[in-house]
Coordinates of N, CA, C and O in Angstrom, one line a residue:
X8 N 84.9 107.1 97.0 CA 86.0 107.4 97.8 C 87.2 106.4 97.5 O 87.0 105.2 97.4
X9 N 88.3 107.0 97.7 CA 89.5 106.1 97.7 C 90.4 106.4 98.8 O 90.5 107.5 99.3
X10 N 90.8 105.2 99.5 CA 91.7 105.4 100.7 C 93.0 104.6 100.3 O 92.9 103.5 99.7
X11 N 94.1 105.2 100.9 CA 95.5 104.6 100.8 C 95.8 104.3 102.2 O 95.8 105.2 103.1
X12 N 96.1 103.1 102.5 CA 96.5 102.7 103.9 C 97.9 102.1 103.9 O 98.2 101.1 103.2
X13 N 98.8 102.6 104.8 CA 100.2 102.3 104.7 C 100.3 101.4 106.1 O 99.7 101.5 107.0
X14 N 101.3 100.5 106.0 CA 101.7 99.7 107.2 C 103.1 99.3 107.1 O 103.8 99.5 105.9
X15 N 103.8 99.0 108.2 CA 105.1 98.4 108.2 C 106.1 99.3 108.7 O 107.4 98.9 108.8
X16 N 105.8 100.5 109.2 CA 106.8 101.4 109.7 C 107.3 100.9 111.1 O 106.6 99.9 111.6
X17 N 108.3 101.5 111.8 CA 108.7 101.1 113.0 C 110.1 101.6 113.3 O 110.7 102.5 112.6
X18 N 110.6 101.1 114.4 CA 112.0 101.4 114.8 C 112.9 100.3 114.5 O 112.7 99.1 114.6
X19 N 114.1 100.7 113.9 CA 115.0 99.6 113.3 C 116.5 100.3 113.6 O 116.6 101.5 113.5
X20 N 117.4 99.4 113.9 CA 118.8 99.8 114.0 C 119.4 100.1 112.6 O 119.1 99.6 111.7
X21 N 120.5 101.0 112.7 CA 121.1 101.2 111.4 C 121.7 99.9 110.8 O 122.2 99.1 111.6
X22 N 121.5 99.8 109.5 CA 121.9 98.6 108.8 C 120.7 97.6 108.6 O 121.0 96.7 108.0
X23 N 119.7 97.8 109.3 CA 118.6 97.0 109.4 C 117.6 97.1 108.1 O 118.0 98.0 107.2
X24 N 116.6 96.5 108.1 CA 115.6 96.5 106.9 C 114.2 96.6 107.5 O 113.8 96.2 108.6
X25 N 113.3 97.2 106.7 CA 112.0 97.3 106.9 C 111.3 97.3 105.5 O 111.8 97.6 104.5
X26 N 110.1 96.8 105.6 CA 109.2 96.7 104.4 C 107.8 97.5 104.6 O 107.3 97.1 105.5
X27 N 107.7 98.4 103.9 CA 106.5 99.2 103.8 C 105.4 98.8 102.9 O 105.8 98.4 101.7
X28 N 104.2 98.8 103.2 CA 103.1 98.2 102.3 C 102.0 99.4 102.2 O 101.9 100.1 103.3
X29 N 101.4 99.5 101.1 CA 100.4 100.4 100.9 C 99.3 99.8 100.0 O 99.7 99.3 99.0
X30 N 98.0 99.9 100.3 CA 96.9 99.3 99.6 C 96.0 100.4 99.3 O 95.6 101.2 100.3
X31 N 95.4 100.4 98.1 CA 94.4 101.4 97.7 C 93.1 100.7 97.6 O 92.9 99.6 97.0
X32 N 92.1 101.2 98.3 CA 90.7 100.6 98.3 C 89.8 101.6 98.0 O 90.0 102.8 98.0
X33 N 88.5 101.1 97.8 CA 87.5 102.0 97.5 C 87.1 102.0 96.0 O 87.3 100.9 95.4
X34 N 86.6 103.0 95.5 CA 86.1 103.0 94.1 C 87.5 103.3 93.2 O 87.8 104.5 92.9
X35 N 88.2 102.3 92.8 CA 89.4 102.4 92.0 C 89.2 101.7 90.7 O 89.1 100.5 90.6
X36 N 89.3 102.5 89.5 CA 89.0 101.9 88.3 C 90.3 101.8 87.6 O 90.3 101.0 86.5
X37 N 91.4 102.1 88.1 CA 92.7 102.0 87.6 C 93.8 102.8 88.3 O 93.5 103.8 89.0
X38 N 95.0 102.2 88.3 CA 96.0 103.0 88.9 C 97.2 103.2 87.9 O 97.7 102.2 87.3
X39 N 97.8 104.3 87.7 CA 98.8 104.5 86.8 C 100.1 104.6 87.6 O 100.9 103.7 87.3
X40 N 100.3 105.4 88.5 CA 101.7 105.4 89.2 C 101.3 105.3 90.7 O 100.3 105.6 91.3
X41 N 102.4 104.7 91.3 CA 102.3 104.6 92.7 C 103.8 105.0 93.2 O 104.7 104.6 92.6
X42 N 103.7 105.6 94.4 CA 105.1 106.2 94.8 C 105.1 106.3 96.3 O 104.2 106.2 96.9
X43 N 106.3 106.4 96.8 CA 106.7 106.7 98.2 C 107.3 108.0 98.4 O 108.4 108.3 97.6
X44 N 106.9 108.8 99.3 CA 107.4 110.1 99.7 C 107.9 109.9 101.1 O 107.5 109.1 101.9
X45 N 108.7 110.8 101.5 CA 109.1 111.0 103.1 C 109.3 112.4 103.4 O 109.7 113.2 102.7
X46 N 109.0 112.5 104.7 CA 109.2 114.0 105.2 C 109.9 113.8 106.5 O 109.3 113.2 107.7
X47 N 111.0 114.3 106.7 CA 111.8 114.4 108.1 C 111.5 115.6 108.7 O 111.1 116.7 108.1
X48 N 111.6 115.8 110.1 CA 111.2 116.9 110.7 C 112.1 118.1 110.3 O 113.2 118.1 110.1
X49 N 111.4 119.2 110.0 CA 112.0 120.4 109.5 C 112.4 120.5 108.1 O 113.0 121.4 107.6
X50 N 112.1 119.3 107.3 CA 112.4 119.2 105.8 C 111.1 119.2 105.0 O 110.1 118.8 105.5
X51 N 111.3 119.5 103.8 CA 110.3 119.3 102.9 C 110.0 117.8 102.5 O 110.9 117.0 102.6
X52 N 108.8 117.5 102.1 CA 108.6 116.1 101.6 C 109.2 115.9 100.3 O 109.3 116.8 99.4
X53 N 109.8 114.8 100.3 CA 110.6 114.4 99.0 C 110.1 113.1 98.4 O 109.8 112.2 99.2
X54 N 110.4 113.0 97.2 CA 109.9 111.7 96.5 C 111.1 110.8 96.7 O 112.3 111.1 96.5
X55 N 110.7 109.6 97.1 CA 111.8 108.6 97.4 C 111.8 107.5 96.3 O 112.9 107.2 95.8
X56 N 110.7 107.1 95.8 CA 110.6 106.1 94.8 C 109.4 106.1 94.1 O 108.3 106.4 94.7
X57 N 109.3 105.8 92.7 CA 108.1 105.9 91.9 C 108.1 104.6 91.0 O 109.2 104.3 90.5
X58 N 106.9 104.1 90.8 CA 106.9 103.1 89.7 C 105.5 103.2 89.0 O 104.5 103.9 89.6
X59 N 105.4 102.6 87.8 CA 104.1 102.8 87.1 C 103.5 101.3 86.8 O 104.2 100.3 87.0
X60 N 102.4 101.3 86.3 CA 101.8 100.0 85.9 C 102.4 99.5 84.7 O 102.4 98.3 84.5
X61 N 103.4 100.1 84.1 CA 104.1 99.6 83.0 C 105.6 99.4 83.5 O 106.4 98.9 82.6
X62 N 105.8 99.6 84.7 CA 107.3 99.4 85.2 C 108.0 100.6 85.4 O 107.4 101.6 85.7
X63 N 109.3 100.7 85.1 CA 110.3 101.8 85.1 C 110.4 102.5 86.5 O 110.2 103.7 86.7
X64 N 110.8 101.8 87.4 CA 111.0 102.2 88.8 C 112.1 103.4 88.8 O 113.1 103.1 88.1
X65 N 111.9 104.3 89.7 CA 113.0 105.3 89.7 C 113.2 105.6 91.2 O 112.3 105.6 91.9
X66 N 114.3 106.1 91.6 CA 114.7 106.3 93.0 C 115.5 107.7 93.2 O 116.1 108.1 92.2
X67 N 115.2 108.3 94.2 CA 116.2 109.4 94.8 C 117.5 108.9 94.9 O 117.7 107.6 95.2
X68 N 118.6 109.6 94.6 CA 119.9 109.1 94.6 C 120.2 108.5 95.9 O 121.0 107.5 96.0
X69 N 119.7 109.1 97.0 CA 120.2 108.7 98.3 C 119.8 107.3 98.7 O 120.4 106.8 99.7
X70 N 118.8 106.8 97.9 CA 118.4 105.4 98.3 C 118.6 104.4 97.3 O 118.3 103.2 97.4
X71 N 119.3 104.8 96.2 CA 119.5 103.8 95.0 C 120.5 102.7 95.6 O 121.4 103.0 96.1
X72 N 120.1 101.4 95.3 CA 120.8 100.3 95.6 C 120.5 99.7 97.0 O 120.8 98.7 97.4
X73 N 119.6 100.6 97.7 CA 119.2 100.1 99.1 C 117.6 99.8 99.1 O 117.2 99.0 99.8
X74 N 116.9 100.7 98.4 CA 115.4 100.5 98.5 C 114.9 99.9 97.1 O 115.5 100.2 96.1
X75 N 113.9 99.2 97.1 CA 113.3 98.6 96.0 C 111.8 98.8 96.1 O 111.1 98.4 97.2
X76 N 111.1 99.4 95.1 CA 109.7 99.6 95.1 C 109.1 98.5 94.2 O 109.7 98.2 93.1
X77 N 108.0 98.1 94.5 CA 107.3 97.0 93.6 C 105.8 97.3 93.7 O 105.2 97.5 94.8
X78 N 105.0 97.2 92.6 CA 103.7 97.4 92.4 C 102.9 96.2 92.1 O 103.5 95.5 91.1
X79 N 101.8 95.9 92.6 CA 101.0 94.8 92.2 C 99.7 95.4 91.8 O 98.9 95.7 92.4
X80 N 99.5 95.4 90.4 CA 98.4 96.2 89.8 C 97.1 95.5 90.1 O 96.1 96.1 90.3
X81 N 97.3 94.1 90.2 CA 96.0 93.3 90.4 C 95.3 93.5 91.9 O 94.1 93.4 92.0
X82 N 96.3 93.8 92.7 CA 95.9 94.0 94.2 C 95.9 95.4 94.6 O 95.6 95.7 95.7
X83 N 96.3 96.3 93.8 CA 96.3 97.8 94.0 C 97.2 98.1 95.2 O 96.8 98.8 96.2
X84 N 98.4 97.5 95.3 CA 99.3 97.6 96.3 C 100.6 97.9 95.9 O 101.0 97.8 94.6
X85 N 101.4 98.7 96.8 CA 102.7 99.0 96.4 C 103.6 98.8 97.6 O 103.0 99.0 98.8
X86 N 104.8 98.3 97.5 CA 105.6 98.0 98.7 C 106.9 98.7 98.4 O 107.3 98.9 97.4
X87 N 107.5 99.1 99.6 CA 108.9 99.6 99.5 C 109.8 98.8 100.5 O 109.6 98.8 101.7
X88 N 110.7 98.0 99.9 CA 111.6 97.2 100.7 C 112.8 98.1 101.0 O 113.4 98.6 99.9
X89 N 113.2 98.4 102.2 CA 114.2 99.2 102.5 C 115.3 98.4 103.3 O 115.1 97.8 104.4
X90 N 116.4 98.4 102.7 CA 117.6 97.7 103.3 C 118.7 98.7 103.6 O 118.8 99.7 103.1
X91 N 119.7 98.2 104.4 CA 120.9 99.0 104.8 C 120.4 100.3 105.3 O 120.9 101.4 104.8
X92 N 119.5 100.4 106.2 CA 118.9 101.7 106.7 C 119.9 102.6 107.4 O 120.7 102.0 108.1
X93 N 119.7 103.8 107.2 CA 120.7 104.7 107.8 C 119.8 105.8 108.7 O 118.6 105.9 108.5
X94 N 120.4 106.3 109.7 CA 119.8 107.3 110.5 C 119.0 108.4 109.7 O 118.0 108.9 110.1
X95 N 119.7 108.8 108.6 CA 119.1 109.9 107.8 C 117.9 109.4 107.0 O 117.3 110.2 106.4
X96 N 117.5 108.1 107.0 CA 116.2 107.6 106.5 C 115.1 108.0 107.4 O 114.0 107.7 107.0
X97 N 115.4 108.3 108.6 CA 114.3 108.6 109.6 C 113.3 109.6 109.0 O 113.7 110.7 108.8
X98 N 112.1 109.3 108.9 CA 111.0 110.2 108.4 C 109.7 109.6 108.5 O 109.5 108.4 108.8
X99 N 108.7 110.3 108.2 CA 107.4 109.8 108.1 C 107.3 109.5 106.5 O 107.5 110.4 105.7
X100 N 106.9 108.3 106.1 CA 106.9 107.9 104.8 C 105.3 107.8 104.4 O 104.5 107.2 105.1
X101 N 105.1 108.5 103.3 CA 103.8 108.5 102.6 C 103.5 107.7 101.4 O 104.5 107.9 100.4
X102 N 102.6 107.1 101.1 CA 102.2 106.4 99.8 C 101.5 107.5 99.1 O 100.5 108.2 99.6
X103 N 101.7 107.4 97.8 CA 100.8 108.2 96.9 C 100.4 107.4 95.7 O 101.3 106.6 95.2
X104 N 99.3 107.6 95.1 CA 98.8 106.8 93.9 C 98.0 107.7 93.0 O 97.3 108.5 93.6
X105 N 98.3 107.5 91.7 CA 97.5 108.2 90.8 C 96.4 107.4 90.3 O 96.6 106.2 89.6
X106 N 95.2 107.7 90.6 CA 93.9 106.8 90.7 C 92.9 107.4 89.8 O 92.6 108.4 89.8
X107 N 92.4 106.5 88.9 CA 91.1 106.7 88.2 C 89.9 106.4 89.1 O 89.7 105.1 89.3
X108 N 89.4 107.4 89.7 CA 88.4 107.2 90.7 C 86.9 107.2 90.1 O 86.7 107.0 88.8
X109 N 85.9 107.3 91.0 CA 84.4 107.2 90.7 C 84.1 108.3 89.7 O 83.0 108.3 89.0
X110 N 84.9 109.4 89.6 CA 84.6 110.5 88.7 C 85.1 110.2 87.3 O 84.9 111.0 86.3
X111 N 85.9 109.2 87.1 CA 86.5 108.7 85.9 C 87.7 109.6 85.6 O 88.2 109.7 84.5
X112 N 88.1 110.4 86.6 CA 89.2 111.3 86.3 C 90.4 110.7 87.2 O 90.3 109.9 88.1
X113 N 91.5 111.0 86.7 CA 92.8 110.6 87.4 C 93.1 111.7 88.5 O 93.3 112.8 88.2
X114 N 93.3 111.2 89.7 CA 93.6 112.0 90.8 C 94.7 111.4 91.6 O 94.8 110.1 91.7
X115 N 95.4 112.2 92.3 CA 96.5 111.8 93.2 C 95.9 111.7 94.7 O 95.1 112.6 95.1
X116 N 96.1 110.6 95.4 CA 95.7 110.3 96.7 C 96.9 110.1 97.5 O 97.9 109.5 97.0
X117 N 96.7 110.4 98.9 CA 97.8 110.1 99.8 C 97.3 109.3 101.0 O 96.2 109.3 101.3
X118 N 98.3 108.5 101.4 CA 98.1 107.7 102.7 C 98.2 108.7 104.0 O 98.7 109.8 103.8
X119 N 98.0 108.1 104.9 CA 98.2 108.9 106.2 C 99.6 109.0 106.8 O 99.8 109.8 107.6
X120 N 100.4 108.2 106.2 CA 101.9 108.2 106.7 C 102.2 107.1 107.7 O 101.4 106.8 108.5
X121 N 103.4 106.6 107.7 CA 103.9 105.7 108.6 C 105.3 106.2 109.0 O 106.1 106.5 108.2
X122 N 105.5 106.0 110.4 CA 106.8 106.6 110.9 C 108.0 105.4 110.8 O 107.7 104.3 111.1
X123 N 109.1 105.9 110.1 CA 110.3 105.1 110.2 C 111.4 105.7 111.0 O 111.7 106.8 110.7
X124 N 111.9 104.9 111.9 CA 112.9 105.6 112.8 C 114.1 104.7 112.7 O 113.9 103.4 113.1
X125 N 115.2 105.2 112.4 CA 116.5 104.4 112.2 C 117.4 104.9 113.4 O 118.0 106.0 113.2
X126 N 117.7 104.1 114.4 CA 118.5 104.6 115.5 C 119.0 103.4 116.4 O 118.2 102.4 116.4
X127 N 120.1 103.6 116.9 CA 120.6 102.5 117.7 C 120.3 102.8 119.1 O 120.7 102.0 120.0

């Protein structure tokens, strides 16, 4: 089994910062990509940031210059540093990882989600 557990969400004022963390545990033989998605009420889930074990982070245009994704392959973790937060960043944020699990196959796993609310 593989589990992804997120932490770090909460309530922050516009212009503030939050740091989300996600750790993959269980039978993990390798991780290729790790990413963050978000889903706001009434909207579809969207990819926010993605990175790979070889680097190459990419971001949705709306967060470029404000969010930074970082991955620690040795610890099976990924973080999302969010600065200059805006009310439109309010959403449930989900961690996703492409993991080589106990079946020796590559599969995508999801975390349970963490709420980020940007409001004054």
